[in-house]
């Protein structure tokens, strides 16, 4: 039956069983190692994880359920490591064009917000995206979704935000729907109408206010009516949308059933982390400029069981050359659950490679390899509201996994930018497989 698979011959299986990770447990990846017990196995039946552990034990469990083990499709991990499929908790997958010229501007000293204020940045991508056909957007989406998958990502959050008018925002979200239907990458769509104030509003004295009203009164109701987004996001940043404007958008979204998440405290402290707690956001993202009060607000929320996941995006900080990374160690010490995302977008993070982000997180955020892996699996799943079904290899969860050609998970971020992936499995189906053994 499709969705059935028996992975055999693993040296290590990183299960991430046990729920959201935070504090001293951020790096507890619940690993099963094969040294003493012999090769390990993972069984997926009907698209869901059925059993994980010593090969002979997994066979016994399956036989006990009346499964014809010999008749299952087998996949040999050949002494590699099996992890849950990676979850990318923050991407801007759909856009048109590219912005390589901004790299040169930044190398000469221009800042990201200066380029945006001068009508470049996000706004130049909006021009290109509005002019693109649905088919062009779909082709772009397929290309980069396929690339994400090849780096081990089986589920990704995907934002609109390069339309900035009702028609184009709806077109972007509808295109995510078509991409998701094609599969195999699973997509979690987010409406980000409040990404920037578009050109047609900029000459008005009340530009930002007028656009916030457009988002709340026109765009959000249309998105909610079509049921094509799960979350509502805002770029809460000095000179873009302030905390009050962000609150109004997020609350309006929540009233329409879209859960809040936000770009918070990326470049300046804008009170974004505290706002995320106030509105019950699933995630507060970036946080490179979070204040002490912001860290405390996230810590208190986690302590009272209402955690807002801190989704950190270190590839963005690297690409912006700001040198000012999110205080990941302080967040972890304060008990805030940390997730990771690529922030794939044409301006600040043109990388679809979440495996590479794990390495950047180790080098620049000082996460351990285990902490980084938890951040890109179970915690990222929680950041997307999928914490009970995705992000871990536990019986009953989705059968999404990656086989890495290394004998233990610490080697995944160690081999910087290397192609380590033997196979990617989505819902028990092999969706990527290396043709030859290295
Ligand atoms: O997460 N900061 C806002 N949004 C994106 C960048 C979008 C762009 O520059 O096109 C981010 O970094
Ligand atoms: Fe972003």
CSV table of C-alpha atoms and ligand atoms in Angstrom, one decimal:
chain,number,residue,atom,x,y,z
A,1,UNK,CA,0.0,0.0,0.0
A,2,UNK,CA,1.3,3.5,-0.7
A,3,UNK,CA,2.5,5.1,2.4
A,4,UNK,CA,4.0,1.9,3.7
A,5,UNK,CA,7.8,1.7,4.2
A,6,UNK,CA,10.3,-0.2,6.3
A,7,UNK,CA,13.6,1.7,6.8
A,8,UNK,CA,16.3,-0.7,7.9
A,9,UNK,CA,20.0,-0.6,8.7
A,10,UNK,CA,20.2,2.8,10.5
A,11,UNK,CA,23.1,3.4,12.9
A,12,UNK,CA,21.1,6.1,14.7
A,13,UNK,CA,17.5,7.3,14.8
A,14,UNK,CA,16.8,10.7,16.2
A,15,UNK,CA,13.2,10.5,17.2
A,16,UNK,CA,12.6,13.9,18.9
A,17,UNK,CA,9.8,12.1,20.8
A,18,UNK,CA,8.5,13.9,23.8
A,19,UNK,CA,7.0,17.2,22.6
A,20,UNK,CA,8.2,20.8,22.5
A,21,UNK,CA,11.8,21.4,23.6
A,22,UNK,CA,12.9,24.3,25.7
A,23,UNK,CA,15.5,25.3,28.2
A,24,UNK,CA,18.0,22.6,29.2
A,25,UNK,CA,15.8,20.1,27.1
A,26,UNK,CA,16.2,22.1,23.9
A,27,UNK,CA,19.0,19.7,22.8
A,28,UNK,CA,17.4,16.5,24.1
A,29,UNK,CA,16.8,14.8,20.8
A,30,UNK,CA,15.7,11.4,22.1
A,31,UNK,CA,18.2,9.5,20.1
A,32,UNK,CA,18.3,5.7,19.6
A,33,UNK,CA,21.8,4.5,18.8
A,34,UNK,CA,22.5,1.2,17.2
A,35,UNK,CA,26.0,0.4,18.5
A,36,UNK,CA,25.1,-2.2,21.1
A,37,UNK,CA,21.7,-3.4,19.8
A,38,UNK,CA,22.5,-3.7,16.0
A,39,UNK,CA,20.9,-1.8,13.1
A,40,UNK,CA,17.8,0.2,13.7
A,41,UNK,CA,14.6,0.4,11.8
A,42,UNK,CA,11.6,2.8,11.3
A,43,UNK,CA,8.3,1.5,10.0
A,44,UNK,CA,5.7,3.6,8.4
A,45,UNK,CA,2.3,2.2,7.7
A,46,UNK,CA,-0.5,4.1,5.8
A,47,UNK,CA,1.7,7.2,5.9
A,48,UNK,CA,2.1,7.2,9.7
A,49,UNK,CA,5.0,6.1,11.9
A,50,UNK,CA,4.2,2.7,13.2
A,51,UNK,CA,7.3,1.6,15.1
A,52,UNK,CA,10.9,2.8,15.8
A,53,UNK,CA,13.8,0.9,17.4
A,54,UNK,CA,16.0,-2.1,17.1
A,55,UNK,CA,15.3,-3.8,13.7
A,56,UNK,CA,14.2,-7.1,15.3
A,57,UNK,CA,11.9,-5.3,17.8
A,58,UNK,CA,10.3,-3.3,15.0
A,59,UNK,CA,9.6,-6.6,13.1
A,60,UNK,CA,8.1,-8.1,16.1
A,61,UNK,CA,5.7,-5.1,16.6
A,62,UNK,CA,4.7,-5.3,12.9
A,63,UNK,CA,4.1,-9.0,13.0
A,64,UNK,CA,2.1,-8.6,16.1
A,65,UNK,CA,-0.2,-6.3,14.1
A,66,UNK,CA,-0.5,-8.9,11.4
A,67,UNK,CA,1.7,-7.0,8.9
A,68,UNK,CA,3.4,-9.0,6.1
A,69,UNK,CA,6.9,-7.6,6.9
A,70,UNK,CA,8.6,-9.2,3.9
A,71,UNK,CA,6.0,-7.7,1.6
A,72,UNK,CA,6.7,-4.1,2.8
A,73,UNK,CA,8.8,-1.9,0.6
A,74,UNK,CA,12.3,-1.7,2.2
A,75,UNK,CA,14.8,1.1,2.2
A,76,UNK,CA,18.3,0.5,3.5
A,77,UNK,CA,19.8,3.4,5.5
A,78,UNK,CA,23.2,1.7,5.1
A,79,UNK,CA,24.6,2.8,8.4
A,80,UNK,CA,23.2,6.3,8.2
A,81,UNK,CA,21.2,8.5,10.5
A,82,UNK,CA,17.4,8.8,10.3
A,83,UNK,CA,15.8,12.1,11.5
A,84,UNK,CA,12.2,13.4,11.2
A,85,UNK,CA,11.7,15.4,8.0
A,86,UNK,CA,12.9,19.0,8.6
A,87,UNK,CA,10.3,21.6,9.0
A,88,UNK,CA,11.1,25.1,7.7
A,89,UNK,CA,9.1,27.4,10.0
A,90,UNK,CA,9.5,30.6,7.9
A,91,UNK,CA,9.7,31.1,4.1
A,92,UNK,CA,8.6,33.5,1.5
A,93,UNK,CA,8.6,30.8,-1.2
A,94,UNK,CA,6.6,32.7,-3.9
A,95,UNK,CA,7.9,35.8,-5.6
A,96,UNK,CA,9.2,36.8,-9.0
A,97,UNK,CA,12.7,38.1,-10.0
A,98,UNK,CA,15.8,38.4,-7.9
A,99,UNK,CA,17.6,41.2,-6.1
A,100,UNK,CA,21.3,40.5,-6.5
A,101,UNK,CA,22.0,44.2,-7.0
A,102,UNK,CA,21.2,44.9,-3.3
A,103,UNK,CA,24.2,42.9,-2.3
A,104,UNK,CA,26.4,45.4,-4.0
A,105,UNK,CA,24.6,48.3,-2.4
A,106,UNK,CA,24.9,46.8,1.1
A,107,UNK,CA,28.6,46.1,0.5
A,108,UNK,CA,29.0,49.8,-0.1
A,109,UNK,CA,27.2,50.5,3.2
A,110,UNK,CA,23.5,50.9,2.4
A,111,UNK,CA,21.2,49.4,5.0
A,112,UNK,CA,18.3,47.1,4.3
A,113,UNK,CA,15.8,49.7,5.6
A,114,UNK,CA,17.4,52.5,3.5
A,115,UNK,CA,17.0,50.4,0.4
A,116,UNK,CA,13.3,49.7,1.2
A,117,UNK,CA,12.6,53.4,2.1
A,118,UNK,CA,14.1,54.4,-1.3
A,119,UNK,CA,11.5,52.2,-3.0
A,120,UNK,CA,13.7,49.2,-3.6
A,121,UNK,CA,13.8,46.0,-1.5
A,122,UNK,CA,10.4,44.4,-1.0
A,123,UNK,CA,8.8,46.9,-3.3
A,124,UNK,CA,10.9,46.0,-6.3
A,125,UNK,CA,9.9,42.3,-5.8
A,126,UNK,CA,6.2,43.5,-5.5
A,127,UNK,CA,6.5,45.1,-9.0
A,128,UNK,CA,7.9,41.9,-10.5
A,129,UNK,CA,5.4,39.7,-8.6
A,130,UNK,CA,2.4,41.7,-9.7
A,131,UNK,CA,3.6,41.4,-13.3
A,132,UNK,CA,4.1,37.7,-13.2
A,133,UNK,CA,1.5,35.2,-14.5
A,134,UNK,CA,0.1,32.4,-12.3
A,135,UNK,CA,2.0,29.9,-14.4
A,136,UNK,CA,5.3,31.8,-13.9
A,137,UNK,CA,4.7,31.9,-10.1
A,138,UNK,CA,3.8,28.2,-10.1
A,139,UNK,CA,7.0,27.3,-12.1
A,140,UNK,CA,9.1,29.3,-9.6
A,141,UNK,CA,7.4,27.7,-6.7
A,142,UNK,CA,7.9,24.2,-8.0
A,143,UNK,CA,11.6,24.8,-8.6
A,144,UNK,CA,12.3,26.0,-5.1
A,145,UNK,CA,9.9,23.7,-3.3
A,146,UNK,CA,11.8,20.8,-5.0
A,147,UNK,CA,15.1,22.3,-3.9
A,148,UNK,CA,13.9,22.6,-0.3
A,149,UNK,CA,12.8,19.0,-0.4
A,150,UNK,CA,16.3,18.0,-1.6
A,151,UNK,CA,17.7,19.6,1.5
A,152,UNK,CA,15.5,17.4,3.8
A,153,UNK,CA,12.5,19.7,4.3
A,154,UNK,CA,9.2,17.9,4.2
A,155,UNK,CA,7.0,20.7,5.5
A,156,UNK,CA,7.4,24.5,5.1
A,157,UNK,CA,5.5,27.6,6.1
A,158,UNK,CA,4.9,29.8,3.1
A,159,UNK,CA,4.0,33.5,3.1
A,160,UNK,CA,2.3,35.8,0.7
A,161,UNK,CA,3.4,39.4,1.0
A,162,UNK,CA,4.8,40.3,-2.4
A,163,UNK,CA,1.4,41.3,-3.8
A,164,UNK,CA,0.3,44.0,-1.3
A,165,UNK,CA,-3.1,44.3,-3.0
A,166,UNK,CA,-6.1,42.0,-2.6
A,167,UNK,CA,-5.9,40.5,-6.0
A,168,UNK,CA,-2.2,39.6,-6.0
A,169,UNK,CA,-2.2,38.5,-2.3
A,170,UNK,CA,-5.1,36.1,-3.2
A,171,UNK,CA,-3.3,34.9,-6.3
A,172,UNK,CA,-0.2,34.1,-4.3
A,173,UNK,CA,-2.2,32.2,-1.7
A,174,UNK,CA,-4.2,30.3,-4.4
A,175,UNK,CA,-0.9,29.4,-6.0
A,176,UNK,CA,0.3,27.9,-2.7
A,177,UNK,CA,-2.9,25.9,-2.8
A,178,UNK,CA,-2.0,24.5,-6.2
A,179,UNK,CA,1.6,23.8,-5.2
A,180,UNK,CA,0.4,22.0,-2.0
A,181,UNK,CA,-2.0,19.9,-4.1
A,182,UNK,CA,0.9,18.8,-6.4
A,183,UNK,CA,3.0,17.8,-3.3
A,184,UNK,CA,5.1,16.3,-2.1
A,185,UNK,CA,6.3,19.3,0.0
A,186,UNK,CA,3.6,20.0,2.6
A,187,UNK,CA,2.8,23.8,2.8
A,188,UNK,CA,1.4,25.9,5.6
A,189,UNK,CA,0.2,29.1,4.1
A,190,UNK,CA,0.4,32.5,5.9
A,191,UNK,CA,-1.1,35.8,4.8
A,192,UNK,CA,1.4,38.6,5.0
A,193,UNK,CA,-0.4,41.6,3.4
A,194,UNK,CA,1.3,43.8,6.0
A,195,UNK,CA,4.8,43.2,4.7
A,196,UNK,CA,5.4,46.8,3.4
A,197,UNK,CA,3.3,49.9,2.4
A,198,UNK,CA,2.9,49.6,-1.4
A,199,UNK,CA,3.9,52.4,-3.9
A,200,UNK,CA,0.3,53.4,-4.6
A,201,UNK,CA,-0.2,54.4,-1.0
A,202,UNK,CA,3.1,56.1,-0.4
A,203,UNK,CA,2.3,59.6,-1.7
A,204,UNK,CA,-0.6,59.9,0.8
A,205,UNK,CA,0.0,61.7,4.1
A,206,UNK,CA,-1.6,58.9,6.0
A,207,UNK,CA,0.1,56.2,3.8
A,208,UNK,CA,0.7,53.5,6.5
A,209,UNK,CA,-2.6,54.0,8.2
A,210,UNK,CA,-4.5,53.9,5.0
A,211,UNK,CA,-2.8,50.7,4.0
A,212,UNK,CA,-3.3,49.1,7.4
A,213,UNK,CA,-7.1,49.8,6.8
A,214,UNK,CA,-6.8,48.2,3.4
A,215,UNK,CA,-5.3,45.1,4.9
A,216,UNK,CA,-7.9,44.9,7.6
A,217,UNK,CA,-11.0,45.9,5.7
A,218,UNK,CA,-10.3,44.4,2.2
A,219,UNK,CA,-7.5,41.9,2.1
A,220,UNK,CA,-8.1,39.9,5.3
A,221,UNK,CA,-11.8,39.3,4.8
A,222,UNK,CA,-11.2,38.1,1.2
A,223,UNK,CA,-8.4,35.8,2.3
A,224,UNK,CA,-10.5,34.4,5.2
A,225,UNK,CA,-13.6,33.9,3.0
A,226,UNK,CA,-11.5,31.8,0.6
A,227,UNK,CA,-10.0,29.8,3.5
A,228,UNK,CA,-6.6,29.8,1.8
A,229,UNK,CA,-4.4,30.9,4.8
A,230,UNK,CA,-3.8,29.4,8.2
A,231,UNK,CA,-1.8,32.3,9.8
A,232,UNK,CA,-1.6,36.1,9.6
A,233,UNK,CA,1.8,37.7,9.8
A,234,UNK,CA,3.0,41.3,10.0
A,235,UNK,CA,6.5,42.9,9.5
A,236,UNK,CA,6.5,44.8,12.8
A,237,UNK,CA,9.6,47.0,12.4
A,238,UNK,CA,10.6,50.7,12.8
A,239,UNK,CA,9.6,52.5,9.7
A,240,UNK,CA,7.4,49.6,8.4
A,241,UNK,CA,4.4,48.8,10.8
A,242,UNK,CA,4.6,49.8,14.4
A,243,UNK,CA,3.4,47.6,17.3
A,244,UNK,CA,0.0,49.2,17.4
A,245,UNK,CA,-0.6,48.8,13.7
A,246,UNK,CA,0.7,45.3,13.9
A,247,UNK,CA,-1.6,44.5,16.8
A,248,UNK,CA,-4.7,45.8,14.9
A,249,UNK,CA,-3.8,43.6,11.8
A,250,UNK,CA,-3.1,40.5,13.9
A,251,UNK,CA,-6.3,40.9,16.0
A,252,UNK,CA,-8.4,41.4,12.9
A,253,UNK,CA,-6.8,38.3,11.4
A,254,UNK,CA,-7.5,36.3,14.6
A,255,UNK,CA,-11.1,37.3,14.6
A,256,UNK,CA,-11.4,35.8,11.2
A,257,UNK,CA,-9.7,32.6,12.3
A,258,UNK,CA,-6.1,33.3,11.2
A,259,UNK,CA,-3.6,32.6,14.0
A,260,UNK,CA,-1.0,35.3,14.5
A,261,UNK,CA,2.7,35.0,13.9
A,262,UNK,CA,5.0,37.9,13.3
A,263,UNK,CA,8.3,39.3,12.0
A,264,UNK,CA,9.4,40.7,15.4
A,265,UNK,CA,12.4,42.8,16.5
A,266,UNK,CA,14.4,41.9,13.4
A,267,UNK,CA,16.4,45.1,13.0
A,268,UNK,CA,15.2,47.3,15.9
A,269,UNK,CA,13.5,46.5,19.1
A,270,UNK,CA,9.9,47.3,18.2
A,271,UNK,CA,8.1,45.6,21.1
A,272,UNK,CA,7.4,42.7,18.8
A,273,UNK,CA,8.2,39.9,21.2
A,274,UNK,CA,5.8,41.3,23.9
A,275,UNK,CA,3.2,41.8,21.2
A,276,UNK,CA,3.5,38.2,20.1
A,277,UNK,CA,2.8,37.1,23.7
A,278,UNK,CA,-0.1,39.6,24.0
A,279,UNK,CA,-1.9,38.3,20.8
A,280,UNK,CA,-1.1,34.6,21.5
A,281,UNK,CA,1.1,34.2,18.4
A,282,UNK,CA,2.3,30.8,17.5
A,283,UNK,CA,5.7,32.2,16.8
A,284,UNK,CA,7.8,35.4,17.0
A,285,UNK,CA,10.4,35.4,14.2
A,286,UNK,CA,13.9,36.9,13.8
A,287,UNK,CA,14.4,38.5,17.2
A,288,UNK,CA,17.9,39.7,16.4
A,289,UNK,CA,17.2,43.0,18.2
A,290,UNK,CA,14.9,41.6,21.0
A,291,UNK,CA,15.1,43.6,24.3
A,292,UNK,CA,15.6,42.1,27.8
A,293,UNK,CA,11.9,42.8,28.4
A,294,UNK,CA,11.1,40.9,25.2
A,295,UNK,CA,13.1,37.9,26.3
A,296,UNK,CA,11.4,38.0,29.7
A,297,UNK,CA,7.9,38.2,28.1
A,298,UNK,CA,8.6,35.1,26.0
A,299,UNK,CA,10.0,33.3,29.0
A,300,UNK,CA,7.0,34.0,31.2
A,301,UNK,CA,4.7,32.9,28.4
A,302,UNK,CA,6.6,29.6,28.1
A,303,UNK,CA,6.6,29.1,31.9
A,304,UNK,CA,2.8,29.4,32.0
A,305,UNK,CA,2.3,26.9,29.2
A,306,UNK,CA,1.4,29.4,26.6
A,307,UNK,CA,4.7,29.3,24.7
A,308,UNK,CA,5.4,31.5,21.7
A,309,UNK,CA,8.1,29.8,19.8
A,310,UNK,CA,11.1,32.0,19.0
A,311,UNK,CA,11.8,31.2,15.3
A,312,UNK,CA,15.3,32.3,14.6
A,313,UNK,CA,16.6,33.0,11.1
A,314,UNK,CA,20.4,33.2,11.2
A,315,UNK,CA,20.8,32.9,7.4
A,316,UNK,CA,19.2,36.4,7.1
A,317,UNK,CA,21.6,38.0,9.6
A,318,UNK,CA,24.5,36.4,7.7
A,319,UNK,CA,23.2,37.6,4.3
A,320,UNK,CA,22.4,41.1,5.6
A,321,UNK,CA,26.0,41.2,7.0
A,322,UNK,CA,24.7,42.9,10.1
A,323,UNK,CA,26.7,40.8,12.4
A,324,UNK,CA,24.0,41.1,15.0
A,325,UNK,CA,22.6,37.7,15.6
A,326,UNK,CA,19.5,36.8,17.8
A,327,UNK,CA,20.5,36.0,21.4
A,328,UNK,CA,19.7,32.3,21.1
A,329,UNK,CA,21.6,31.2,24.2
A,330,UNK,CA,19.8,33.8,26.4
A,331,UNK,CA,16.5,32.7,24.9
A,332,UNK,CA,17.2,29.0,25.7
A,333,UNK,CA,18.5,29.9,29.2
A,334,UNK,CA,15.3,31.7,29.9
A,335,UNK,CA,13.3,28.6,28.8
A,336,UNK,CA,12.0,29.9,25.5
A,337,UNK,CA,11.5,27.2,22.8
A,338,UNK,CA,13.7,28.0,19.8
A,339,UNK,CA,12.9,27.0,16.2
A,340,UNK,CA,14.8,27.7,13.0
A,341,UNK,CA,13.7,28.7,9.5
A,342,UNK,CA,15.5,29.6,6.3
A,343,UNK,CA,13.5,32.8,5.7
A,344,UNK,CA,13.9,32.0,2.0
A,345,UNK,CA,13.2,35.2,0.1
A,346,UNK,CA,14.9,37.3,-2.7
A,347,UNK,CA,16.2,40.1,-0.5
A,348,UNK,CA,17.5,38.9,2.8
A,349,UNK,CA,17.9,35.2,2.6
A,350,UNK,CA,18.1,33.7,-0.9
A,351,UNK,CA,18.7,30.2,0.4
A,352,UNK,CA,16.3,27.3,0.3
A,353,UNK,CA,18.8,25.1,2.3
A,354,UNK,CA,17.6,24.6,5.9
A,355,UNK,CA,20.3,22.0,6.5
A,356,UNK,CA,22.8,24.8,5.9
A,357,UNK,CA,20.9,27.0,8.4
A,358,UNK,CA,21.6,24.3,11.0
A,359,UNK,CA,25.3,24.9,10.5
A,360,UNK,CA,24.9,28.7,10.6
A,361,UNK,CA,22.9,28.2,13.9
A,362,UNK,CA,25.7,26.3,15.4
A,363,UNK,CA,28.4,28.7,14.3
A,364,UNK,CA,26.6,32.0,14.9
A,365,UNK,CA,23.8,31.3,17.4
A,366,UNK,CA,26.0,28.8,19.4
A,367,UNK,CA,23.3,26.1,19.3
A,368,UNK,CA,24.6,22.6,19.7
A,369,UNK,CA,23.9,20.3,16.7
A,370,UNK,CA,21.2,18.6,18.8
A,371,UNK,CA,19.6,21.9,19.8
A,372,UNK,CA,19.6,22.9,16.1
A,373,UNK,CA,18.0,19.7,15.0
A,374,UNK,CA,15.2,20.0,17.6
A,375,UNK,CA,14.7,23.6,16.5
A,376,UNK,CA,14.3,22.5,12.8
A,377,UNK,CA,11.9,19.6,13.6
A,378,UNK,CA,9.7,19.3,16.7
A,379,UNK,CA,9.9,23.0,17.6
A,380,UNK,CA,9.4,24.2,14.1
A,381,UNK,CA,6.3,22.0,13.9
A,382,UNK,CA,5.0,23.6,17.1
A,383,UNK,CA,5.7,27.1,15.5
A,384,UNK,CA,3.3,26.0,12.7
A,385,UNK,CA,0.6,24.6,15.0
A,386,UNK,CA,1.6,21.0,13.9
A,387,UNK,CA,3.3,20.1,17.2
A,388,UNK,CA,1.1,17.1,17.8
A,389,UNK,CA,1.4,15.5,14.3
A,390,UNK,CA,4.7,16.5,12.7
A,391,UNK,CA,8.4,16.9,13.7
A,392,UNK,CA,9.1,13.6,15.5
A,393,UNK,CA,9.3,9.9,14.8
A,394,UNK,CA,6.7,8.6,17.2
A,395,UNK,CA,3.9,6.1,16.5
A,396,UNK,CA,0.9,7.9,15.0
A,397,UNK,CA,2.8,10.9,13.6
A,398,UNK,CA,3.3,11.6,9.9
A,399,UNK,CA,5.8,9.3,8.3
A,400,UNK,CA,8.1,12.1,7.2
A,401,UNK,CA,11.8,11.3,7.5
A,402,UNK,CA,15.3,11.9,6.1
A,403,UNK,CA,18.1,9.4,5.8
A,404,UNK,CA,21.5,11.1,6.1
A,405,UNK,CA,24.8,9.5,5.0
A,406,UNK,CA,26.5,10.0,8.3
A,407,UNK,CA,26.5,7.7,11.3
A,408,UNK,CA,25.4,10.2,13.9
A,409,UNK,CA,23.4,13.4,13.9
A,410,UNK,CA,26.2,15.6,15.1
A,411,UNK,CA,27.8,15.3,11.7
A,412,UNK,CA,24.8,16.8,9.9
A,413,UNK,CA,25.8,20.5,10.6
A,414,UNK,CA,29.5,19.6,10.8
A,415,UNK,CA,29.9,18.9,7.0
A,416,UNK,CA,29.2,22.5,5.9
A,417,UNK,CA,27.0,22.7,2.8
A,418,UNK,CA,27.7,19.0,2.0
A,419,UNK,CA,25.2,16.8,0.1
A,420,UNK,CA,24.5,14.3,2.9
A,421,UNK,CA,21.0,13.2,2.0
A,422,UNK,CA,20.5,9.5,1.0
A,423,UNK,CA,16.7,9.7,0.9
A,424,UNK,CA,13.7,11.9,1.8
A,425,UNK,CA,10.4,10.2,2.7
A,426,UNK,CA,7.1,12.1,2.9
A,427,UNK,CA,4.1,10.2,4.4
A,428,UNK,CA,5.9,6.9,3.9
A,429,UNK,CA,6.6,7.6,0.2
A,430,UNK,CA,10.2,8.0,-1.0
A,431,UNK,CA,10.2,11.4,-2.7
A,432,UNK,CA,14.0,11.8,-3.1
A,433,UNK,CA,16.6,9.1,-3.4
A,434,UNK,CA,20.3,9.3,-4.1
A,435,UNK,CA,21.1,7.3,-7.2
A,436,UNK,CA,24.4,5.9,-6.0
A,437,UNK,CA,26.0,5.3,-2.7
A,438,UNK,CA,28.8,7.8,-2.0
B,1,LIG,O1,12.0,38.1,6.7
B,1,LIG,N1,11.8,41.4,6.9
B,1,LIG,C1,10.9,41.3,6.2
B,1,LIG,N2,10.7,40.3,5.3
B,1,LIG,C2,11.7,39.4,4.8
B,1,LIG,C3,12.5,40.1,3.8
B,1,LIG,C4,11.7,40.3,2.6
B,1,LIG,C5,12.4,41.0,1.5
B,1,LIG,O2,13.4,41.7,1.7
B,1,LIG,O3,12.0,40.7,0.3
B,1,LIG,C6,12.5,38.9,6.0
B,1,LIG,O4,13.7,39.2,6.1
B,2,LIG,FE1,10.7,36.8,6.6
